[in-house]
Short mmCIF file of C-alpha atoms and ligand atoms in Angstrom, two decimals:
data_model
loop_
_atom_site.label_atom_id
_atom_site.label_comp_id
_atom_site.label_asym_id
_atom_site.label_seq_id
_atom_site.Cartn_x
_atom_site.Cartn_y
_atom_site.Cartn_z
CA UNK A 28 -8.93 -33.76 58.03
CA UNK A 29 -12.31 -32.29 59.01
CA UNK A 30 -12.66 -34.24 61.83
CA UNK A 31 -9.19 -33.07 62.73
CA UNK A 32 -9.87 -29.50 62.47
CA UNK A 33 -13.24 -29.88 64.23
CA UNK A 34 -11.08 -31.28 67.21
CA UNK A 35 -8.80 -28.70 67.58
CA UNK A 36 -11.44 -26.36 66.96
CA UNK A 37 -13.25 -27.42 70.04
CA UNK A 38 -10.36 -27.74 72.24
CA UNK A 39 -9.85 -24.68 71.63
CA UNK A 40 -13.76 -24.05 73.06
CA UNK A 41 -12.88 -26.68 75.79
CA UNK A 42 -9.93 -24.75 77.12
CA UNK A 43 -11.71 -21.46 78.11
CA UNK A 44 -14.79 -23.85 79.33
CA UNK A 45 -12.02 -25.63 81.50
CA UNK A 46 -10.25 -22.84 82.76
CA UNK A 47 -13.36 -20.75 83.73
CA UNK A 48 -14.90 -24.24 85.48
CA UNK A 49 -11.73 -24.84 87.14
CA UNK A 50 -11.98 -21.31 88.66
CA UNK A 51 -15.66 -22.40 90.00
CA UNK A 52 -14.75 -25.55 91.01
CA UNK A 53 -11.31 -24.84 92.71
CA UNK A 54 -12.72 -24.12 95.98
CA UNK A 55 -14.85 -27.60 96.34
CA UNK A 56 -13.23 -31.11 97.50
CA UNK A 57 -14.93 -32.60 93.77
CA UNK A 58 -12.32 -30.75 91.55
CA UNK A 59 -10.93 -31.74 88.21
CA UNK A 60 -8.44 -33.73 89.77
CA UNK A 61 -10.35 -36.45 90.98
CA UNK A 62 -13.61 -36.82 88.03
CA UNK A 63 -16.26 -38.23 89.08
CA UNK A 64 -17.43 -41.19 87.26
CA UNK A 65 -20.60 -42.76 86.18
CA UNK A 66 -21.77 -45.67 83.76
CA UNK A 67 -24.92 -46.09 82.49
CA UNK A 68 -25.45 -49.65 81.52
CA UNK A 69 -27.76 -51.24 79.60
CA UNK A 70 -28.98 -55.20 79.34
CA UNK A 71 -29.01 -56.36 76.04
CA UNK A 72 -29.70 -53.38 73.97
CA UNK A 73 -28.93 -53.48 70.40
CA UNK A 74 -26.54 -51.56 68.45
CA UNK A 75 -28.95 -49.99 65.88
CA UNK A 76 -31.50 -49.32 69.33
CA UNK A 77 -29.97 -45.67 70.34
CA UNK A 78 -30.78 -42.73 68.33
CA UNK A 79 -27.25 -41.81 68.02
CA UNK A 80 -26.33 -44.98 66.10
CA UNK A 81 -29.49 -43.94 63.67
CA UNK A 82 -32.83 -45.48 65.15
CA UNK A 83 -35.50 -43.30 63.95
CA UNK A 84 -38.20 -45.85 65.54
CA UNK A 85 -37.13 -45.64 69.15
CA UNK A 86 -36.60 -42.47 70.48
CA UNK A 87 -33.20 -41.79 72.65
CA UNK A 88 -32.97 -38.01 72.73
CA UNK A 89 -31.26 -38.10 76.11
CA UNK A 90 -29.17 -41.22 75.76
CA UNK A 91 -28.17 -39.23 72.41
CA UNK A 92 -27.04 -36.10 74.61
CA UNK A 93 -23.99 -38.30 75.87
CA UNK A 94 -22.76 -38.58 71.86
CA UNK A 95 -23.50 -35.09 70.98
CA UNK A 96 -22.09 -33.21 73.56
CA UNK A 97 -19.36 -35.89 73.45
CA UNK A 98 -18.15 -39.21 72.15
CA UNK A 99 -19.75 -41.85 70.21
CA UNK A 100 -17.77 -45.10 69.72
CA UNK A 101 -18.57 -46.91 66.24
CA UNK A 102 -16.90 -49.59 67.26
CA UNK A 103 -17.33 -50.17 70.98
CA UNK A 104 -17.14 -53.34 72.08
CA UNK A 105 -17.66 -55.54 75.62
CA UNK A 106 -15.37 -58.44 76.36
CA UNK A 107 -18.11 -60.56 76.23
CA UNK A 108 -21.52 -61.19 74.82
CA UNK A 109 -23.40 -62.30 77.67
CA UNK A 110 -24.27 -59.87 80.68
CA UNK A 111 -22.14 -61.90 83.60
CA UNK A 112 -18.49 -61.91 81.88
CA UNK A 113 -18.58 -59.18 80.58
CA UNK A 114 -19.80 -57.28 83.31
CA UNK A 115 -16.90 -58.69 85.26
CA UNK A 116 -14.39 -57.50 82.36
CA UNK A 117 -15.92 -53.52 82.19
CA UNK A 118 -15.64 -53.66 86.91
CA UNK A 119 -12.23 -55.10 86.57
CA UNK A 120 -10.72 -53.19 83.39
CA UNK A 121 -8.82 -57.00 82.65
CA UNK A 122 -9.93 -59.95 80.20
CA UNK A 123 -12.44 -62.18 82.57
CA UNK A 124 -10.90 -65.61 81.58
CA UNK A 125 -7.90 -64.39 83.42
CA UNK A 126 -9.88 -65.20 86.53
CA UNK A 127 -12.34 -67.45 85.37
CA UNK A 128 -15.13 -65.77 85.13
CA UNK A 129 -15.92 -67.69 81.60
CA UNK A 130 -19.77 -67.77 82.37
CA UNK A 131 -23.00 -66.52 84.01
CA UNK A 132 -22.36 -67.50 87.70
CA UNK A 133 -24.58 -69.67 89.48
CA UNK A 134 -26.92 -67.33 91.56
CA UNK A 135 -27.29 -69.77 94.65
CA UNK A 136 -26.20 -67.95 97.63
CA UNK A 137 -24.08 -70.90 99.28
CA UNK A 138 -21.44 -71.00 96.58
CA UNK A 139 -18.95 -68.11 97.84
CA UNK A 140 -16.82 -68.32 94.88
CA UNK A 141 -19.58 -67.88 92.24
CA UNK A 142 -18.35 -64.14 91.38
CA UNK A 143 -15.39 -61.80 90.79
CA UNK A 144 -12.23 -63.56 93.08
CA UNK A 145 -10.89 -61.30 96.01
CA UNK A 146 -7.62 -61.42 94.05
CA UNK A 147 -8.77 -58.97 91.55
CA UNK A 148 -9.95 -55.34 92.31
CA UNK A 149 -12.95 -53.91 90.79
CA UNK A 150 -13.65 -50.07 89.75
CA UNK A 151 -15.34 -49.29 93.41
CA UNK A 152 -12.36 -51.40 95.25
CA UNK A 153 -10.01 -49.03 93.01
CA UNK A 154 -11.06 -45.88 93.95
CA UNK A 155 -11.33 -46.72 97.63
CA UNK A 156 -8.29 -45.71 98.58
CA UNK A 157 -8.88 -42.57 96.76
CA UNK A 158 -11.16 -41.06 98.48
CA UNK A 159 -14.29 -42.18 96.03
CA UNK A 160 -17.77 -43.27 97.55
CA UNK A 161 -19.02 -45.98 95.14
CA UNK A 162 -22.60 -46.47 94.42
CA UNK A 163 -24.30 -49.22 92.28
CA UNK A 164 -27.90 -49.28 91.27
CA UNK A 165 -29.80 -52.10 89.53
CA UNK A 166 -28.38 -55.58 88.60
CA UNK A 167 -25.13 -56.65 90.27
CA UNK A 168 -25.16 -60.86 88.99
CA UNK A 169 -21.60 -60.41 90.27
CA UNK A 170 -22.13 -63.04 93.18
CA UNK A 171 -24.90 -63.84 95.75
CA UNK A 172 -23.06 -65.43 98.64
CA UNK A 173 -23.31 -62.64 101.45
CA UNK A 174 -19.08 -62.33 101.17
CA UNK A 175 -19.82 -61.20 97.39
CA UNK A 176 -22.34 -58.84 97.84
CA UNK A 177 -21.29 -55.22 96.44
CA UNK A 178 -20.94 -53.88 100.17
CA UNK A 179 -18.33 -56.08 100.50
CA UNK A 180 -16.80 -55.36 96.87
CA UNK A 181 -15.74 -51.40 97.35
CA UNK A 182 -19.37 -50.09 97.08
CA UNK A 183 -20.75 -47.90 99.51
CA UNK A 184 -23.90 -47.64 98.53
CA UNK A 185 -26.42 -51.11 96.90
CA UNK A 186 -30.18 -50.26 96.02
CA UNK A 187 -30.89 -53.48 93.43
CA UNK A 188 -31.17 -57.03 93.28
CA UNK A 189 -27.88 -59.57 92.98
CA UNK A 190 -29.28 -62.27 90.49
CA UNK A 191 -28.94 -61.69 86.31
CA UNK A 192 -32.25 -60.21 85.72
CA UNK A 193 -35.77 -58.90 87.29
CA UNK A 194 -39.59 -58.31 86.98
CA UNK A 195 -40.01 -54.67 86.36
CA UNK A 196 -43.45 -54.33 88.48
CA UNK A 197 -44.07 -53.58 92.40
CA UNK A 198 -46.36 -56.08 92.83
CA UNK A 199 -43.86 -58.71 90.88
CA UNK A 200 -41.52 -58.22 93.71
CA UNK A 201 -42.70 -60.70 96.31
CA UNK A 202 -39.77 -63.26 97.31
CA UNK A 203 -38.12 -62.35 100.21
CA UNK A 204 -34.93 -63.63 99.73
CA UNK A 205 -32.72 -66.44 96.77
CA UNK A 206 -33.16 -69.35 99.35
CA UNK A 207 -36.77 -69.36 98.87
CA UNK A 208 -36.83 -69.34 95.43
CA UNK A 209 -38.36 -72.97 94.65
CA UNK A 210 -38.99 -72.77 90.46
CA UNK A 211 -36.80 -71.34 88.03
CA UNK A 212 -36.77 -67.89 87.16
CA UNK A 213 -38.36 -67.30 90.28
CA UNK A 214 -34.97 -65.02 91.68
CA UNK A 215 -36.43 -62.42 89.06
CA UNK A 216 -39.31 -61.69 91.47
CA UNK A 217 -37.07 -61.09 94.93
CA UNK A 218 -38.20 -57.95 96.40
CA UNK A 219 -34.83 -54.91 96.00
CA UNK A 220 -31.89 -54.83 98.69
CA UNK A 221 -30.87 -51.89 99.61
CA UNK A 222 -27.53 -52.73 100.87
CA UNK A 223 -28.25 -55.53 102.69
CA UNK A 224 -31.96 -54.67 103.72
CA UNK A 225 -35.36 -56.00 101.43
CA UNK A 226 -37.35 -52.98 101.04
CA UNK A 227 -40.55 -52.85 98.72
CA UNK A 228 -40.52 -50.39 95.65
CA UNK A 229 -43.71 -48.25 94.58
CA UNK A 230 -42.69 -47.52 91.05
CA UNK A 231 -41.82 -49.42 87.70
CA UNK A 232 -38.02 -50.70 88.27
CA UNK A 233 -36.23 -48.57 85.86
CA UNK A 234 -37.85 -45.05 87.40
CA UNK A 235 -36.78 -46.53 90.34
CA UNK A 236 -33.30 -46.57 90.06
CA UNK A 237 -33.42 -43.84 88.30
CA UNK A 238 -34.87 -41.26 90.84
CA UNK A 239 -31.93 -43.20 93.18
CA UNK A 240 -29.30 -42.05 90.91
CA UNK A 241 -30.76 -38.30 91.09
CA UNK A 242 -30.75 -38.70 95.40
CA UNK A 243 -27.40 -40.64 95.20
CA UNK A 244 -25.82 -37.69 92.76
CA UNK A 245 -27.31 -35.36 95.23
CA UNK A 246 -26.03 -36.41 97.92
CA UNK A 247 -21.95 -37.20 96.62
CA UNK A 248 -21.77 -34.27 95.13
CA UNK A 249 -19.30 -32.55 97.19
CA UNK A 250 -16.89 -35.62 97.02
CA UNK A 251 -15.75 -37.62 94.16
CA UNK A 252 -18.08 -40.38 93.00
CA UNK A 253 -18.31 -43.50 91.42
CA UNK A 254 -21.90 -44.73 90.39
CA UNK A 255 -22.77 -47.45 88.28
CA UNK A 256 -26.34 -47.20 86.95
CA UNK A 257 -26.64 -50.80 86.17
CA UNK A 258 -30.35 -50.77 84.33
CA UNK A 259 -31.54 -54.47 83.95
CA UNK A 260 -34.00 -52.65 80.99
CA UNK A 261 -34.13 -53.59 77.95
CA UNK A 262 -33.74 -57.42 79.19
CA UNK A 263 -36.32 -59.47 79.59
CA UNK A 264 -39.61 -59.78 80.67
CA UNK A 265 -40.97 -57.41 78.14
CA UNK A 266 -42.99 -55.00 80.81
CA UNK A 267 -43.42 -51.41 80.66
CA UNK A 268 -45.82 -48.96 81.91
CA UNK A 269 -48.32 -47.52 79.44
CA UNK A 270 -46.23 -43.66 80.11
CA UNK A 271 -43.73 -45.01 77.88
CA UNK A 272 -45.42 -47.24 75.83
CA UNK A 273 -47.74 -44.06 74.31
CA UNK A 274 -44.39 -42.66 72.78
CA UNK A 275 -44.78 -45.49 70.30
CA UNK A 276 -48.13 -45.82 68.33
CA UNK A 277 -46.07 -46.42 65.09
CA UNK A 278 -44.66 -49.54 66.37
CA UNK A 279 -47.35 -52.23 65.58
CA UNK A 280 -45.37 -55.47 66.76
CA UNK A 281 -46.48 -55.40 70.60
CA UNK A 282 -43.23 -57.33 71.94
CA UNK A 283 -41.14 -54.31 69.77
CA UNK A 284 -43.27 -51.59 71.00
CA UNK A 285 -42.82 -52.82 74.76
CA UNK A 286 -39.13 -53.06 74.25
CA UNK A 287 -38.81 -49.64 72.63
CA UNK A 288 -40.80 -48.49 75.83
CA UNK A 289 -38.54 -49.91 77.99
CA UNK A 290 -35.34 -48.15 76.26
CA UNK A 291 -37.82 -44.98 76.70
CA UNK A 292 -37.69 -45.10 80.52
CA UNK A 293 -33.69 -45.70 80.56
CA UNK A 294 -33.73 -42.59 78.31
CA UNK A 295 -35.63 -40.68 80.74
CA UNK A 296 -33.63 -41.60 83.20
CA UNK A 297 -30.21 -40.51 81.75
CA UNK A 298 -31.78 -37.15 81.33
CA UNK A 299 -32.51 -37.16 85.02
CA UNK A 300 -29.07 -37.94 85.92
CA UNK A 301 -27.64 -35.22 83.44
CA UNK A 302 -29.91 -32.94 84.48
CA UNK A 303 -28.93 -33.40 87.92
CA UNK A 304 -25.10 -32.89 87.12
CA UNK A 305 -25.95 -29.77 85.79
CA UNK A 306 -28.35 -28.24 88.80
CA UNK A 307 -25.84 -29.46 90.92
CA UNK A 308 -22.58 -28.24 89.26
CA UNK A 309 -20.30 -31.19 88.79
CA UNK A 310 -21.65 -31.45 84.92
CA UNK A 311 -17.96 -30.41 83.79
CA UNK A 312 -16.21 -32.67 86.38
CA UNK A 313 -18.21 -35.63 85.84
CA UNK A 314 -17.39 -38.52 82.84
CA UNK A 315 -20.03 -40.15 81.79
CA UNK A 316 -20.36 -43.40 79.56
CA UNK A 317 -22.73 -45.25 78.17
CA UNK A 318 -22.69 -48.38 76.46
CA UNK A 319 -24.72 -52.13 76.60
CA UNK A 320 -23.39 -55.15 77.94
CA UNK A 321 -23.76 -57.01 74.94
CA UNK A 322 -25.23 -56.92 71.91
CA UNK A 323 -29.32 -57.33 70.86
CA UNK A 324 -30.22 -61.42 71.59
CA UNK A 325 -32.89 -60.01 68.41
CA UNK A 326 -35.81 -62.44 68.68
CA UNK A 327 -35.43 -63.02 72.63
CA UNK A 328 -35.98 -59.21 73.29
CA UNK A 329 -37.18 -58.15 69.97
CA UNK A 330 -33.89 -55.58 69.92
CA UNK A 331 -32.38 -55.11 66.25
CA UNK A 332 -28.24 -55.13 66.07
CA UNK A 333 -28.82 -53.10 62.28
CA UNK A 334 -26.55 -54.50 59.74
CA UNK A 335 -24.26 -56.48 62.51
CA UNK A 336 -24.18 -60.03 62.18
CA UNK A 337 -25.38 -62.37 64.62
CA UNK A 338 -26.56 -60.53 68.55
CA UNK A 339 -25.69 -62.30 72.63
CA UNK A 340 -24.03 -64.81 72.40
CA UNK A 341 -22.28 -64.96 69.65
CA UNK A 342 -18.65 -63.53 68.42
CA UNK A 343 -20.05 -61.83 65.18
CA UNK A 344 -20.01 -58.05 65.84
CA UNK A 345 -23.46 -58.25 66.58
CA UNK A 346 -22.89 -60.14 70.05
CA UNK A 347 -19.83 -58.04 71.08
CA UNK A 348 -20.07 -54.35 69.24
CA UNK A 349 -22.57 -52.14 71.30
CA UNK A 350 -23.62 -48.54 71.34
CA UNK A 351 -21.20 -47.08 73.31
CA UNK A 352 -20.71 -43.04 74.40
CA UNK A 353 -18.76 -40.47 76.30
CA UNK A 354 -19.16 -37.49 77.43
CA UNK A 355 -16.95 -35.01 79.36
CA UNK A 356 -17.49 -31.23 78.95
CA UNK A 357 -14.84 -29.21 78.33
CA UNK A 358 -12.37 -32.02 78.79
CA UNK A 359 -12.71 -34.15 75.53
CA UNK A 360 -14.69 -32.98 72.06
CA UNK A 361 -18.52 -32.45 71.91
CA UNK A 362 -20.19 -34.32 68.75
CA UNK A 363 -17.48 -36.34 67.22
CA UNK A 364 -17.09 -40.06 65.99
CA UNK A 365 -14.54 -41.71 67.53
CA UNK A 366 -14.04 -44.82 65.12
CA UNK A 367 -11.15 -47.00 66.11
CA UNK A 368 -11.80 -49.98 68.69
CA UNK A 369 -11.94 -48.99 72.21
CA UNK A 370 -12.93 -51.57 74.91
CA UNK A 371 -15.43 -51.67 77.84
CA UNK A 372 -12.12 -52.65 79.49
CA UNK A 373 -10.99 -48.90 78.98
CA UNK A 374 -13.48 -47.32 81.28
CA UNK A 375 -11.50 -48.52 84.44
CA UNK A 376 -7.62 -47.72 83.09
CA UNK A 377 -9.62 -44.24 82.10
CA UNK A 378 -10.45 -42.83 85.67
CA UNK A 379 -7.55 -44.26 87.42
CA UNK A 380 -5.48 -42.51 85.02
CA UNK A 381 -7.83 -39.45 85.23
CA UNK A 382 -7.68 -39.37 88.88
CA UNK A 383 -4.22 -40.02 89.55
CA UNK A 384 -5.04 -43.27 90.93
CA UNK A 385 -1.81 -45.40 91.68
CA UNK A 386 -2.53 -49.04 90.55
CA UNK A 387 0.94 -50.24 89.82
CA UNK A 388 0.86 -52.33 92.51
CA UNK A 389 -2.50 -54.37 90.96
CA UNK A 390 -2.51 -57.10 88.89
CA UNK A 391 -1.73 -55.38 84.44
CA UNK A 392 -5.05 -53.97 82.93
CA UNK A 393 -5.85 -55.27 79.61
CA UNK A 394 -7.69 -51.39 79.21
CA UNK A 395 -5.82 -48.24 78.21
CA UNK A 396 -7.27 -44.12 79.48
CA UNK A 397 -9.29 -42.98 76.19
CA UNK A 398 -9.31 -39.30 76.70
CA UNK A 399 -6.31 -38.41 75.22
CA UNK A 400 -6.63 -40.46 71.90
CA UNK A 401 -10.09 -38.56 72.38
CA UNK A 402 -8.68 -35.16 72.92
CA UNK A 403 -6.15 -35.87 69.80
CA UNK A 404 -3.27 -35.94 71.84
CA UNK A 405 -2.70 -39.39 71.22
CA UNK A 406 -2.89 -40.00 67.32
CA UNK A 407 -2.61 -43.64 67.81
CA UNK A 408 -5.45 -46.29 68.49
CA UNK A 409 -5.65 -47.42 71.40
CA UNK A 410 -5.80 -51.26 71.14
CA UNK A 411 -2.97 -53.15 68.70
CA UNK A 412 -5.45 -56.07 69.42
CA UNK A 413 -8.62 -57.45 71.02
CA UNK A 414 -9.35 -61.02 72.17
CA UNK A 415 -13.07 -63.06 72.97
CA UNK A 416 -13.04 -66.32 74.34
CA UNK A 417 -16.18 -68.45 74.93
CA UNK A 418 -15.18 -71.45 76.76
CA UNK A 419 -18.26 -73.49 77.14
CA UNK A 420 -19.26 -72.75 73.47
CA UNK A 421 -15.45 -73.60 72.33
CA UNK A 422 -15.74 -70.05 70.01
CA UNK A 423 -12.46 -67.52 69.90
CA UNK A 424 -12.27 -64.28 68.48
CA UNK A 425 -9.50 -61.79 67.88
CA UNK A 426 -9.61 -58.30 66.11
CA UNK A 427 -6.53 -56.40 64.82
CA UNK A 428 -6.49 -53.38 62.39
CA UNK A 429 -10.14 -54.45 61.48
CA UNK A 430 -9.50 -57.62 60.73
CA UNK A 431 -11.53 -60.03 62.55
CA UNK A 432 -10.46 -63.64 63.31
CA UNK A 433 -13.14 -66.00 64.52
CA UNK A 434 -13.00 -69.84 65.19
CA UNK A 435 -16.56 -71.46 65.80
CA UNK A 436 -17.99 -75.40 65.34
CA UNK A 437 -14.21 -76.09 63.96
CA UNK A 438 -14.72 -73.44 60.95
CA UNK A 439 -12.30 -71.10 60.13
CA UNK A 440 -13.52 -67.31 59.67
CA UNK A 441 -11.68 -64.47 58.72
CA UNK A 442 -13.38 -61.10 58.12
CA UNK A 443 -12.24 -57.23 56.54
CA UNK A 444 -14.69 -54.76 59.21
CA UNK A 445 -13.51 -52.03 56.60
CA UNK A 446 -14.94 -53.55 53.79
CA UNK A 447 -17.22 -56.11 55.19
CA UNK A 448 -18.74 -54.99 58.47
CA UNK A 449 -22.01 -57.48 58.25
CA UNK A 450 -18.74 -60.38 58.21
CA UNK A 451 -21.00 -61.84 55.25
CA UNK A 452 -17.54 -62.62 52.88
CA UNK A 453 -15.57 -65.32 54.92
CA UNK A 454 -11.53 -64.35 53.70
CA UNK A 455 -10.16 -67.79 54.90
CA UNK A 456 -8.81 -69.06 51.72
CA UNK A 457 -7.55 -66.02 50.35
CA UNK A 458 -5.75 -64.91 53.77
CA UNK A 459 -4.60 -68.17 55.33
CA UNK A 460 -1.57 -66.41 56.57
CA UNK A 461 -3.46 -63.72 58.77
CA UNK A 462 -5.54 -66.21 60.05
CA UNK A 463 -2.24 -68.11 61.32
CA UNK A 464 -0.96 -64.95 62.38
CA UNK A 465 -3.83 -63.85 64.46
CA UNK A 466 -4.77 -67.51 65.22
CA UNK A 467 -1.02 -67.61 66.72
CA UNK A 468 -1.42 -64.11 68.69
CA UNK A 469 -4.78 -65.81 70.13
CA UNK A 470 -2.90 -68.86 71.51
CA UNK A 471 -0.45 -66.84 73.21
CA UNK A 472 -3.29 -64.55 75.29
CA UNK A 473 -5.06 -68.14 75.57
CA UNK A 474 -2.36 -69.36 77.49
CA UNK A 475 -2.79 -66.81 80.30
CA UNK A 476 -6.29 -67.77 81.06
CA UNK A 477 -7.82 -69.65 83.79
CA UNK A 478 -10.53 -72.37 83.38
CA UNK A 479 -13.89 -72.30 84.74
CA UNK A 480 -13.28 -71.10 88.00
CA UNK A 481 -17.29 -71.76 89.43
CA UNK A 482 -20.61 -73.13 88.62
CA UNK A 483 -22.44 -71.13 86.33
CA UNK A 484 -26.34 -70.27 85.88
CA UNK A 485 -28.22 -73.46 85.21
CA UNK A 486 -25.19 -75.58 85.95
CA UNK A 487 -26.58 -76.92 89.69
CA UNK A 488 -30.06 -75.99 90.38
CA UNK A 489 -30.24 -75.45 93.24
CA UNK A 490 -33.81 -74.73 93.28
CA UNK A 491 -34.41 -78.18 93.79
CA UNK A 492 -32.32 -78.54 97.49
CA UNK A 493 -34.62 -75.66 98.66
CA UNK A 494 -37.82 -77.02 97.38
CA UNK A 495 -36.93 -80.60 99.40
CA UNK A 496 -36.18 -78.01 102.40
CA UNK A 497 -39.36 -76.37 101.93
CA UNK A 498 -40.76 -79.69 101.64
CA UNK A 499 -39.13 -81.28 104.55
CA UNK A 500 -39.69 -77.90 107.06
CA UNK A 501 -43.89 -78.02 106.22
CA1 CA B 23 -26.96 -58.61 78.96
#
């Protein structure tokens, strides 16, 4: 009841903001009608790493803006634990396994399949035909054959590097391009593309992109934008500059104290880009999220998923819950919870909704527009059900009304979020009927997915054909 009263309460607030910035905004091409959208992603950041999900040892007070002056999502989740799927879930707004995508895709560059299929649009490829310039910045891992690249995916605009992860230092940066890459690993050290173009960098990675999502905002501003801050921080390596790793003298473990540092220069970077909004007038015309593409991988990154079970990889709420924001001024609440499931698969069905987009003629979204169960409008939640499927692992996963179904290694699991949110009390035995019930629902989505649809990461090294190359060129 409080939290309904707040609500109405500020849409009360957000009315007169709206009407007044319609009246400022009505004589630009970026209006209301068409948002402009941006996601901030993060690489394996932990649920309990953000400030606004209660961290008091790393400090988020930017990151934190996007929940207080809007949204935070207790139970956000990706559509898959590991970066590659579920990045290809949150660009197409549908279930990955519906085209295959069941794995990290191979990163050599002859493989022209190893990515999202031509048959299914992504969030730049969407908003094409509405008059949207797309921009990505950071880690695309979304293919690496030159008919995958993001300029030929709907996005106008590529300063980053294709593979799954990167060194964070200049002088790291020193392989000109995937087919010289001879040793594993060695794809984290390719020096950026911009577009299609190597270029050297002068600064630490993530103040990089960051300072090209202040230019990029800067330049769009007059026409509606999509740009997808894709931050390879907090993933590993471990590097960060000593700027950010001062914040944290109370942090003794040196591998937690880097990562914390790392989080610190994402953090300064939102506050770039929302600063920017605001200078440049689009703040209240602008929806911004924020969330991680899967949950903590703990000891690999040193990242802490609080009281979830289990981090990447794994179909425990600690691989697939992450912290997750929105913010829209004027347009949906400041400083609420927002506590019933919502889906990285939203953020697509959200702006083409917003922005009038028609997509009838595309293949069903599995996603549903948030803002108005945000704005109260909508008193319903917005997913009956959600579904994870790890094919290689042979895991499946299936939440309704908070109760979570998981199959793993042949074991039944059934868990109560409301009661049990750490899924410490397996309910099996006492709810065998649930479990067939949600066990049956699970079958039924199962049946519209595709198998493995391309070699993934680790799965052909190729590394080995260029080395013999090498060898055989010398
Ligand atoms: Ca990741």
């Amino acid at each position: 009841m409080i939290v309904f009263k707040k609500i109405t309460k500020l849409l009360v607030s957000a009315l007169i903001v709206t009407s007044t910035s319609f009246v400022y905004a009505a004589d630009k091409v970026n209006t209301l009608d068409k948002p402009n959208l941006i996601i901030i992603l993060t690489d394996d950041q932990g649920y309990a790493d953000v400030g606004f999900n209660g961290s008091t040892e790393i400090f988020t007070p930017n990151i934190d803006k996007i929940a207080k002056e809007g949204v935070r999502f207790t139970q956000g989740y990706v559509s898959y634990p590991v970066c590659g799927p579920s990045r290809a879930g949150l660009l197409t707004g549908r279930y990955q396994d519906r085209f295959g995508f069941v794995g990290n895709p191979t990163i050599d560059p002859s493989v022209d399949n190893a990515g999202i299929p031509k048959t299914e649009k992504n969030i730049a490829e969407v908003l094409k035909p509405a008059g949207y310039t797309s921009g990505i910045l950071g880690k695309w891992h979304m293919g690496t054959h030159p008919s995958l690249h993001p300029d030929k995916r709907g996005f106008d605009h590529f300063y980053g590097f294709l593979s799954g992860g990167h060194k964070y230092f200049p002088e790291d940066l020193v392989i000109n391009d995937l087919s010289e890459v001879t040793k594993k690993w060695q794809w984290y050290s390719t020096r950026l593309l911009r577009n299609d173009i190597r270029v050297d960098t002068t600064e630490y990675l993530t103040d990089e992109l960051s300072n090209e999502a202040v230019e990029f905002i800067k330049r769009e501003k007059d026409n509606p934008f999509f740009l997808y801050v894709a931050y390879n921080a907090p993933h590993a390596p471990l590097q960060a500059t000593q700027k950010y790793l001062d914040r944290y003298p109370h942090i003794k473990n040196k591998r937690r104290k880097t990562y914390a540092a790392m989080i610190s220069a994402v953090d300064d970077g939102v506050g770039q880009i929302l600063s920017t909004l605001k200078e440049q007038g689009i703040d209240d015309n602008t929806i911004v999220f924020f969330l991680s593409d899967n949950g903590g991988p703990l000891s690999k990154n040193a990242s802490n998923n609080g009281e979830l079970r289990g981090g990447k990889g794994d179909p425990f709420e600690g691989g697939v819950r992450v912290p997750f924001a929105v913010r829209w001024p004027g347009k949906i609440p400041a400083g609420i919870d927002y506590n019933h499931s919502v889906s990285s698969l939203d953020i697509l069905a959200t702006i083409v909704d917003e922005a009038k987009v028609d997509v009838t003629s595309n293949k069903p979204l599995d996603g549903v527009n948030l803002i108005p169960y945000l704005t109260g409008e909508n008193e319903g939640q917005p997913h009956d059900v959600l579904f994870w499927r790890s094919f290689s692992t042979n895991w499946s996963a299936s939440l309704t009304a908070n109760s979570k179904m998981i199959k793993k290694g042949g074991e039944a699991m059934l868990f109560d979020l409301d009661k049990d949110i750490a899924e410490q009390k397996n309910m099996y035995k006492q709810s065998k009927d649930q479990y067939k019930n949600q066990r049956a629902q699970y079958e039924q989505w199962n049946d519209e997915l595709q198998d493995p649809a391309f070699p993934r990461l680790g799965s052909w090294d190729f590394t080995k054909q260029n080395k013999t190359k090498t060898k055989k060129t010398k």
